[in-house]
PDB file of C-alpha atoms in Angstrom:
ATOM      1  CA  UNK A   1      -0.176  -0.137  -0.109  1.00 68.00           C
ATOM      2  CA  UNK A   2       1.201   3.184  -0.691  1.00 76.00           C
ATOM      3  CA  UNK A   3       0.714   6.332   1.140  1.00 89.00           C
ATOM      4  CA  UNK A   4      -0.338   9.367  -1.521  1.00 93.00           C
ATOM      5  CA  UNK A   5      -2.390  12.496  -1.790  1.00 93.00           C
ATOM      6  CA  UNK A   6      -4.730  13.704  -4.843  1.00 94.00           C
ATOM      7  CA  UNK A   7      -4.002  17.827  -4.977  1.00 95.00           C
ATOM      8  CA  UNK A   8      -6.942  19.183  -7.168  1.00 94.00           C
ATOM      9  CA  UNK A   9      -6.685  22.903  -8.268  1.00 92.00           C
ATOM     10  CA  UNK A  10     -11.125  22.458  -8.048  1.00 92.00           C
ATOM     11  CA  UNK A  11     -13.336  22.634  -5.113  1.00 93.00           C
ATOM     12  CA  UNK A  12     -14.708  19.206  -5.741  1.00 92.00           C
ATOM     13  CA  UNK A  13     -14.002  15.994  -8.017  1.00 93.00           C
ATOM     14  CA  UNK A  14     -15.952  16.015 -11.279  1.00 91.00           C
ATOM     15  CA  UNK A  15     -15.764  19.342 -11.144  1.00 91.00           C
ATOM     16  CA  UNK A  16     -14.482  19.771 -14.490  1.00 87.00           C
ATOM     17  CA  UNK A  17     -17.522  18.310 -16.077  1.00 90.00           C
ATOM     18  CA  UNK A  18     -19.710  20.149 -14.041  1.00 89.00           C
ATOM     19  CA  UNK A  19     -18.211  23.462 -15.256  1.00 88.00           C
ATOM     20  CA  UNK A  20     -19.026  22.355 -18.953  1.00 90.00           C
ATOM     21  CA  UNK A  21     -22.335  23.225 -21.412  1.00 92.00           C
ATOM     22  CA  UNK A  22     -24.924  21.964 -20.439  1.00 92.00           C
ATOM     23  CA  UNK A  23     -25.913  19.571 -23.338  1.00 91.00           C
ATOM     24  CA  UNK A  24     -22.366  17.741 -23.324  1.00 91.00           C
ATOM     25  CA  UNK A  25     -22.172  13.904 -23.344  1.00 90.00           C
ATOM     26  CA  UNK A  26     -19.865  11.417 -23.180  1.00 90.00           C
ATOM     27  CA  UNK A  27     -18.194  10.378 -26.785  1.00 89.00           C
ATOM     28  CA  UNK A  28     -18.180   6.769 -25.203  1.00 92.00           C
ATOM     29  CA  UNK A  29     -20.624   4.431 -24.050  1.00 96.00           C
ATOM     30  CA  UNK A  30     -21.126   3.756 -19.927  1.00 96.00           C
ATOM     31  CA  UNK A  31     -19.386   0.431 -20.245  1.00 96.00           C
ATOM     32  CA  UNK A  32     -16.411   1.726 -22.110  1.00 94.00           C
ATOM     33  CA  UNK A  33     -15.805   5.080 -19.589  1.00 94.00           C
ATOM     34  CA  UNK A  34     -15.875   3.174 -16.529  1.00 94.00           C
ATOM     35  CA  UNK A  35     -13.039   3.595 -13.663  1.00 95.00           C
ATOM     36  CA  UNK A  36     -11.531   0.443 -12.108  1.00 95.00           C
ATOM     37  CA  UNK A  37     -13.215  -1.097  -9.553  1.00 95.00           C
ATOM     38  CA  UNK A  38     -16.760   0.830 -10.085  1.00 96.00           C
ATOM     39  CA  UNK A  39     -18.713   0.461 -13.585  1.00 95.00           C
ATOM     40  CA  UNK A  40     -21.039   3.283 -14.024  1.00 96.00           C
ATOM     41  CA  UNK A  41     -24.833   2.643 -12.734  1.00 94.00           C
ATOM     42  CA  UNK A  42     -27.950   2.029 -15.007  1.00 94.00           C
ATOM     43  CA  UNK A  43     -27.889   1.033 -18.922  1.00 96.00           C
ATOM     44  CA  UNK A  44     -24.397   0.581 -19.983  1.00 96.00           C
ATOM     45  CA  UNK A  45     -25.168   1.214 -23.415  1.00 96.00           C
ATOM     46  CA  UNK A  46     -26.142   5.207 -23.075  1.00 96.00           C
ATOM     47  CA  UNK A  47     -23.816   8.395 -23.476  1.00 95.00           C
ATOM     48  CA  UNK A  48     -23.642   9.694 -19.928  1.00 96.00           C
ATOM     49  CA  UNK A  49     -24.657  13.453 -19.838  1.00 94.00           C
ATOM     50  CA  UNK A  50     -22.292  16.049 -18.310  1.00 93.00           C
ATOM     51  CA  UNK A  51     -24.219  16.096 -15.063  1.00 94.00           C
ATOM     52  CA  UNK A  52     -23.629  12.379 -14.806  1.00 96.00           C
ATOM     53  CA  UNK A  53     -20.547  12.315 -15.812  1.00 95.00           C
ATOM     54  CA  UNK A  54     -19.603  14.523 -12.556  1.00 95.00           C
ATOM     55  CA  UNK A  55     -22.391  12.953 -10.560  1.00 95.00           C
ATOM     56  CA  UNK A  56     -20.160   9.697 -11.129  1.00 96.00           C
ATOM     57  CA  UNK A  57     -16.261  11.143 -10.937  1.00 95.00           C
ATOM     58  CA  UNK A  58     -17.113  12.618  -6.897  1.00 95.00           C
ATOM     59  CA  UNK A  59     -19.244   9.244  -6.160  1.00 96.00           C
ATOM     60  CA  UNK A  60     -15.505   7.418  -7.489  1.00 96.00           C
ATOM     61  CA  UNK A  61     -13.685   9.544  -5.550  1.00 95.00           C
ATOM     62  CA  UNK A  62     -15.809   9.303  -2.070  1.00 96.00           C
ATOM     63  CA  UNK A  63     -16.171   5.337  -2.570  1.00 96.00           C
ATOM     64  CA  UNK A  64     -13.099   4.765  -2.295  1.00 95.00           C
ATOM     65  CA  UNK A  65     -12.181   7.557  -0.115  1.00 95.00           C
ATOM     66  CA  UNK A  66      -9.438   9.274  -1.836  1.00 94.00           C
ATOM     67  CA  UNK A  67      -7.738  11.537   0.257  1.00 95.00           C
ATOM     68  CA  UNK A  68      -8.344  14.740  -2.269  1.00 94.00           C
ATOM     69  CA  UNK A  69      -7.088  17.467  -1.398  1.00 94.00           C
ATOM     70  CA  UNK A  70      -9.001  20.379  -3.415  1.00 94.00           C
ATOM     71  CA  UNK A  71      -8.736  24.304  -4.151  1.00 95.00           C
ATOM     72  CA  UNK A  72      -4.858  23.046  -4.020  1.00 95.00           C
ATOM     73  CA  UNK A  73      -3.483  24.444  -7.197  1.00 94.00           C
ATOM     74  CA  UNK A  74       0.455  22.834  -7.972  1.00 94.00           C
ATOM     75  CA  UNK A  75       1.595  26.432  -8.731  1.00 94.00           C
ATOM     76  CA  UNK A  76       5.507  25.036  -8.893  1.00 95.00           C
ATOM     77  CA  UNK A  77       7.298  21.407  -8.446  1.00 95.00           C
ATOM     78  CA  UNK A  78      11.046  21.266  -7.340  1.00 95.00           C
ATOM     79  CA  UNK A  79      13.548  18.759  -6.450  1.00 95.00           C
ATOM     80  CA  UNK A  80      14.830  18.092  -3.271  1.00 94.00           C
ATOM     81  CA  UNK A  81      17.347  15.127  -1.829  1.00 93.00           C
ATOM     82  CA  UNK A  82      14.510  13.979  -0.304  1.00 91.00           C
ATOM     83  CA  UNK A  83      12.064  14.083  -3.244  1.00 94.00           C
ATOM     84  CA  UNK A  84      10.079  16.366  -4.880  1.00 96.00           C
ATOM     85  CA  UNK A  85       8.418  19.645  -3.315  1.00 96.00           C
ATOM     86  CA  UNK A  86       5.100  20.724  -4.614  1.00 95.00           C
ATOM     87  CA  UNK A  87       3.866  24.194  -3.310  1.00 96.00           C
ATOM     88  CA  UNK A  88       0.573  25.661  -4.073  1.00 96.00           C
ATOM     89  CA  UNK A  89      -1.258  28.848  -4.360  1.00 95.00           C
ATOM     90  CA  UNK A  90      -2.482  29.200  -1.281  1.00 91.00           C
ATOM     91  CA  UNK A  91       0.621  28.789   0.436  1.00 92.00           C
ATOM     92  CA  UNK A  92       0.538  24.808   1.293  1.00 94.00           C
ATOM     93  CA  UNK A  93       3.493  22.582   0.406  1.00 95.00           C
ATOM     94  CA  UNK A  94       3.663  18.236  -0.339  1.00 95.00           C
ATOM     95  CA  UNK A  95       7.117  16.658   0.056  1.00 94.00           C
ATOM     96  CA  UNK A  96       6.306  13.865  -2.022  1.00 94.00           C
ATOM     97  CA  UNK A  97       8.892  11.098  -2.950  1.00 94.00           C
ATOM     98  CA  UNK A  98       7.247  10.518  -6.195  1.00 94.00           C
ATOM     99  CA  UNK A  99       4.595  13.193  -8.131  1.00 95.00           C
ATOM    100  CA  UNK A 100       2.421  12.155 -11.251  1.00 94.00           C
ATOM    101  CA  UNK A 101       1.325  15.491 -13.439  1.00 92.00           C
ATOM    102  CA  UNK A 102      -2.259  14.536 -14.637  1.00 88.00           C
ATOM    103  CA  UNK A 103      -3.594  17.821 -15.584  1.00 84.00           C
ATOM    104  CA  UNK A 104      -4.943  16.456 -19.037  1.00 77.00           C
ATOM    105  CA  UNK A 105      -3.949  18.065 -22.514  1.00 71.00           C
ATOM    106  CA  UNK A 106      -6.947  20.579 -22.406  1.00 69.00           C
ATOM    107  CA  UNK A 107      -6.495  22.627 -19.607  1.00 72.00           C
ATOM    108  CA  UNK A 108      -4.913  25.896 -21.700  1.00 78.00           C
ATOM    109  CA  UNK A 109      -7.672  27.515 -23.927  1.00 82.00           C
ATOM    110  CA  UNK A 110      -6.332  27.915 -27.236  1.00 84.00           C
ATOM    111  CA  UNK A 111      -8.055  31.588 -28.764  1.00 86.00           C
ATOM    112  CA  UNK A 112      -6.829  32.334 -32.339  1.00 86.00           C
ATOM    113  CA  UNK A 113      -4.136  35.531 -32.705  1.00 85.00           C
ATOM    114  CA  UNK A 114      -7.191  37.314 -35.063  1.00 85.00           C
ATOM    115  CA  UNK A 115      -9.531  37.231 -32.736  1.00 86.00           C
ATOM    116  CA  UNK A 116      -7.990  40.648 -31.372  1.00 85.00           C
ATOM    117  CA  UNK A 117      -9.203  41.652 -34.999  1.00 84.00           C
ATOM    118  CA  UNK A 118     -12.788  41.264 -34.065  1.00 85.00           C
ATOM    119  CA  UNK A 119     -14.213  44.862 -32.675  1.00 85.00           C
ATOM    120  CA  UNK A 120     -15.419  45.318 -28.604  1.00 84.00           C
ATOM    121  CA  UNK A 121     -19.232  44.912 -30.128  1.00 85.00           C
ATOM    122  CA  UNK A 122     -18.526  41.584 -30.568  1.00 88.00           C
ATOM    123  CA  UNK A 123     -19.098  39.316 -27.893  1.00 89.00           C
ATOM    124  CA  UNK A 124     -16.840  36.114 -27.631  1.00 90.00           C
ATOM    125  CA  UNK A 125     -16.881  32.997 -25.316  1.00 91.00           C
ATOM    126  CA  UNK A 126     -14.643  30.123 -25.295  1.00 91.00           C
ATOM    127  CA  UNK A 127     -15.792  26.805 -25.286  1.00 90.00           C
ATOM    128  CA  UNK A 128     -14.610  26.542 -21.496  1.00 89.00           C
ATOM    129  CA  UNK A 129     -17.131  29.279 -20.498  1.00 90.00           C
ATOM    130  CA  UNK A 130     -20.001  28.347 -22.696  1.00 93.00           C
ATOM    131  CA  UNK A 131     -22.886  26.558 -20.900  1.00 93.00           C
ATOM    132  CA  UNK A 132     -26.119  26.864 -22.758  1.00 94.00           C
ATOM    133  CA  UNK A 133     -27.204  29.597 -25.796  1.00 95.00           C
ATOM    134  CA  UNK A 134     -29.096  31.948 -23.384  1.00 94.00           C
ATOM    135  CA  UNK A 135     -25.314  33.405 -22.398  1.00 93.00           C
ATOM    136  CA  UNK A 136     -25.150  34.726 -26.314  1.00 93.00           C
ATOM    137  CA  UNK A 137     -26.787  38.580 -26.217  1.00 91.00           C
ATOM    138  CA  UNK A 138     -29.456  39.009 -29.093  1.00 89.00           C
ATOM    139  CA  UNK A 139     -30.995  37.320 -31.724  1.00 90.00           C
ATOM    140  CA  UNK A 140     -28.404  37.756 -34.381  1.00 91.00           C
ATOM    141  CA  UNK A 141     -25.583  34.962 -36.032  1.00 93.00           C
ATOM    142  CA  UNK A 142     -23.446  33.176 -34.334  1.00 94.00           C
ATOM    143  CA  UNK A 143     -19.896  32.002 -35.397  1.00 93.00           C
ATOM    144  CA  UNK A 144     -18.733  28.905 -33.792  1.00 94.00           C
ATOM    145  CA  UNK A 145     -14.832  28.244 -34.588  1.00 93.00           C
ATOM    146  CA  UNK A 146     -13.412  25.413 -34.051  1.00 90.00           C
ATOM    147  CA  UNK A 147     -12.770  22.003 -35.369  1.00 90.00           C
ATOM    148  CA  UNK A 148     -13.228  19.377 -32.816  1.00 91.00           C
ATOM    149  CA  UNK A 149     -15.925  17.541 -31.150  1.00 92.00           C
ATOM    150  CA  UNK A 150     -16.803  20.297 -28.632  1.00 91.00           C
ATOM    151  CA  UNK A 151     -17.400  22.806 -31.768  1.00 93.00           C
ATOM    152  CA  UNK A 152     -19.850  20.659 -33.444  1.00 95.00           C
ATOM    153  CA  UNK A 153     -22.482  19.962 -30.648  1.00 94.00           C
ATOM    154  CA  UNK A 154     -21.940  23.580 -29.284  1.00 95.00           C
ATOM    155  CA  UNK A 155     -23.329  25.031 -33.072  1.00 96.00           C
ATOM    156  CA  UNK A 156     -25.915  22.483 -32.636  1.00 96.00           C
ATOM    157  CA  UNK A 157     -26.490  23.410 -29.529  1.00 96.00           C
ATOM    158  CA  UNK A 158     -27.040  27.376 -30.416  1.00 96.00           C
ATOM    159  CA  UNK A 159     -28.354  26.266 -34.181  1.00 97.00           C
ATOM    160  CA  UNK A 160     -31.714  24.666 -32.311  1.00 96.00           C
ATOM    161  CA  UNK A 161     -32.838  28.186 -30.381  1.00 95.00           C
ATOM    162  CA  UNK A 162     -32.916  29.498 -34.755  1.00 96.00           C
ATOM    163  CA  UNK A 163     -30.331  31.668 -34.630  1.00 95.00           C
ATOM    164  CA  UNK A 164     -27.886  31.764 -38.410  1.00 96.00           C
ATOM    165  CA  UNK A 165     -24.724  29.464 -37.128  1.00 96.00           C
ATOM    166  CA  UNK A 166     -21.807  30.676 -38.908  1.00 94.00           C
ATOM    167  CA  UNK A 167     -19.620  27.013 -38.478  1.00 95.00           C
ATOM    168  CA  UNK A 168     -15.560  27.753 -39.113  1.00 93.00           C
ATOM    169  CA  UNK A 169     -14.854  24.147 -39.881  1.00 94.00           C
ATOM    170  CA  UNK A 170     -11.757  22.465 -41.442  1.00 92.00           C
ATOM    171  CA  UNK A 171     -13.505  19.970 -43.770  1.00 91.00           C
ATOM    172  CA  UNK A 172      -9.792  18.374 -44.032  1.00 91.00           C
ATOM    173  CA  UNK A 173     -10.868  16.841 -40.134  1.00 93.00           C
ATOM    174  CA  UNK A 174     -11.715  13.017 -40.348  1.00 93.00           C
ATOM    175  CA  UNK A 175     -14.848  11.821 -38.985  1.00 94.00           C
ATOM    176  CA  UNK A 176     -15.488   8.380 -37.562  1.00 92.00           C
ATOM    177  CA  UNK A 177     -19.086   6.874 -36.639  1.00 93.00           C
ATOM    178  CA  UNK A 178     -19.513   6.573 -32.629  1.00 93.00           C
ATOM    179  CA  UNK A 179     -21.336   3.343 -31.652  1.00 94.00           C
ATOM    180  CA  UNK A 180     -21.141   0.705 -29.693  1.00 95.00           C
ATOM    181  CA  UNK A 181     -19.433  -2.112 -32.636  1.00 94.00           C
ATOM    182  CA  UNK A 182     -16.817   0.545 -33.124  1.00 93.00           C
ATOM    183  CA  UNK A 183     -16.199   0.489 -29.258  1.00 93.00           C
ATOM    184  CA  UNK A 184     -16.255  -2.748 -29.336  1.00 94.00           C
ATOM    185  CA  UNK A 185     -13.667  -3.456 -32.343  1.00 93.00           C
ATOM    186  CA  UNK A 186     -11.234  -0.720 -30.475  1.00 91.00           C
ATOM    187  CA  UNK A 187     -11.426  -2.638 -27.336  1.00 92.00           C
ATOM    188  CA  UNK A 188     -10.990  -6.132 -28.922  1.00 93.00           C
ATOM    189  CA  UNK A 189      -8.133  -5.301 -30.875  1.00 92.00           C
ATOM    190  CA  UNK A 190      -6.479  -3.607 -27.704  1.00 90.00           C
ATOM    191  CA  UNK A 191      -6.399  -0.086 -30.370  1.00 88.00           C
ATOM    192  CA  UNK A 192      -7.900   1.808 -27.186  1.00 85.00           C
ATOM    193  CA  UNK A 193      -4.866   1.256 -24.925  1.00 87.00           C
ATOM    194  CA  UNK A 194      -1.873   1.332 -27.763  1.00 89.00           C
ATOM    195  CA  UNK A 195       0.984   3.308 -25.762  1.00 89.00           C
ATOM    196  CA  UNK A 196       1.768   6.465 -27.360  1.00 85.00           C
ATOM    197  CA  UNK A 197       5.547   4.834 -26.779  1.00 89.00           C
ATOM    198  CA  UNK A 198       5.150   2.143 -29.535  1.00 92.00           C
ATOM    199  CA  UNK A 199       5.571   2.850 -33.269  1.00 91.00           C
ATOM    200  CA  UNK A 200       1.468   2.797 -33.527  1.00 89.00           C
ATOM    201  CA  UNK A 201       1.203   5.131 -30.576  1.00 86.00           C
ATOM    202  CA  UNK A 202       2.835   7.644 -31.957  1.00 89.00           C
ATOM    203  CA  UNK A 203       1.520   7.448 -35.408  1.00 88.00           C
ATOM    204  CA  UNK A 204      -1.760   7.704 -34.408  1.00 84.00           C
ATOM    205  CA  UNK A 205      -1.425  10.616 -32.015  1.00 83.00           C
ATOM    206  CA  UNK A 206       0.397  12.385 -34.740  1.00 84.00           C
ATOM    207  CA  UNK A 207      -3.073  12.034 -36.942  1.00 83.00           C
ATOM    208  CA  UNK A 208      -5.864  14.855 -35.908  1.00 83.00           C
ATOM    209  CA  UNK A 209      -8.389  14.026 -33.595  1.00 86.00           C
ATOM    210  CA  UNK A 210     -11.855  12.847 -35.795  1.00 91.00           C
ATOM    211  CA  UNK A 211     -14.879  13.938 -35.194  1.00 93.00           C
ATOM    212  CA  UNK A 212     -18.272  11.631 -34.313  1.00 93.00           C
ATOM    213  CA  UNK A 213     -19.663  11.596 -37.814  1.00 94.00           C
ATOM    214  CA  UNK A 214     -22.634  11.270 -36.584  1.00 93.00           C
ATOM    215  CA  UNK A 215     -22.853  14.532 -35.282  1.00 94.00           C
ATOM    216  CA  UNK A 216     -20.963  16.490 -38.156  1.00 95.00           C
ATOM    217  CA  UNK A 217     -23.782  15.165 -40.568  1.00 96.00           C
ATOM    218  CA  UNK A 218     -27.392  16.025 -37.842  1.00 95.00           C
ATOM    219  CA  UNK A 219     -25.159  19.695 -37.548  1.00 96.00           C
ATOM    220  CA  UNK A 220     -25.480  19.630 -41.383  1.00 96.00           C
ATOM    221  CA  UNK A 221     -29.330  19.543 -41.404  1.00 97.00           C
ATOM    222  CA  UNK A 222     -29.616  22.625 -39.855  1.00 97.00           C
ATOM    223  CA  UNK A 223     -31.045  25.271 -42.175  1.00 97.00           C
ATOM    224  CA  UNK A 224     -29.956  27.373 -40.307  1.00 97.00           C
ATOM    225  CA  UNK A 225     -26.166  26.473 -40.272  1.00 97.00           C
ATOM    226  CA  UNK A 226     -23.655  27.429 -42.840  1.00 95.00           C
ATOM    227  CA  UNK A 227     -20.026  26.178 -42.954  1.00 95.00           C
ATOM    228  CA  UNK A 228     -17.241  28.492 -44.058  1.00 92.00           C
ATOM    229  CA  UNK A 229     -14.645  26.280 -43.659  1.00 91.00           C
ATOM    230  CA  UNK A 230     -11.206  26.529 -41.261  1.00 88.00           C
ATOM    231  CA  UNK A 231     -11.526  30.737 -40.127  1.00 86.00           C
ATOM    232  CA  UNK A 232      -8.241  32.489 -41.766  1.00 84.00           C
ATOM    233  CA  UNK A 233      -8.555  35.703 -40.330  1.00 82.00           C
ATOM    234  CA  UNK A 234     -11.625  38.319 -38.745  1.00 81.00           C
ATOM    235  CA  UNK A 235     -12.280  41.928 -40.166  1.00 74.00           C
ATOM    236  CA  UNK A 236     -12.356  45.049 -38.468  1.00 70.00           C
ATOM    237  CA  UNK A 237     -16.329  45.157 -39.248  1.00 71.00           C
ATOM    238  CA  UNK A 238     -16.941  41.624 -37.227  1.00 67.00           C
ATOM    239  CA  UNK A 239     -16.851  39.517 -40.068  1.00 73.00           C
ATOM    240  CA  UNK A 240     -14.752  35.931 -39.763  1.00 77.00           C
ATOM    241  CA  UNK A 241     -13.265  34.787 -43.256  1.00 72.00           C
ATOM    242  CA  UNK A 242     -12.923  30.734 -44.096  1.00 73.00           C
ATOM    243  CA  UNK A 243     -11.262  29.160 -46.186  1.00 72.00           C
ATOM    244  CA  UNK A 244     -13.168  26.107 -48.065  1.00 65.00           C
ATOM    245  CA  UNK A 245     -11.035  22.688 -48.897  1.00 56.00           C
ATOM    246  CA  UNK A 246      -9.843  22.343 -51.935  1.00 47.00           C
ATOM    247  CA  UNK A 247     -11.074  18.890 -53.915  1.00 40.00           C
TER     248      UNK A 247
END
């Protein structure tokens, strides 16, 4: 048995999910998404909602009684003769022989450089801060910039209100089905757990992350949605120019 502590910058387990947009769902079914020792409750074939995911993570931490230290954002990590010393932003320090950094790959918002060219009258909202359509003032057109799954889900969320939506999506982004058969294939072949340190893993991680083909097809069916291609620049008038892929 190893004595350990979990330092979390958030106020509780699962907070990153609780803070995301209302319509967000897991991109994998419950039977694939369970953590070791505690399967998801309910229908294993469903794609859990944002609220279900946050609740599952809170329950998981409580079930195993993890020594979770909330509101402890690590600001500095230094090597010492006795191990590693972690300092947090609220003044606490933790000494450990080993440290695992598990902050995840999507913690820093990425905003295109040309976004500064948009006039101040244009409301800008990063996907990290988007939760529901009512956050967007007025009833005029909305541009959703991004070629990931979240961009597709957010664009569809806004499109259901009837507002015109311009989707700046790179048409060369790969798309894959997201069904039970695909997940069974990934599990049975071992592709889901290929180490990124292998040759195959390096190849897979070098490829663009695919979007869900069903979500992309659904978004294209909205009459009030227009795809404008990959966004390349913004004009002082508030217009975003996109570039469509050539064949």
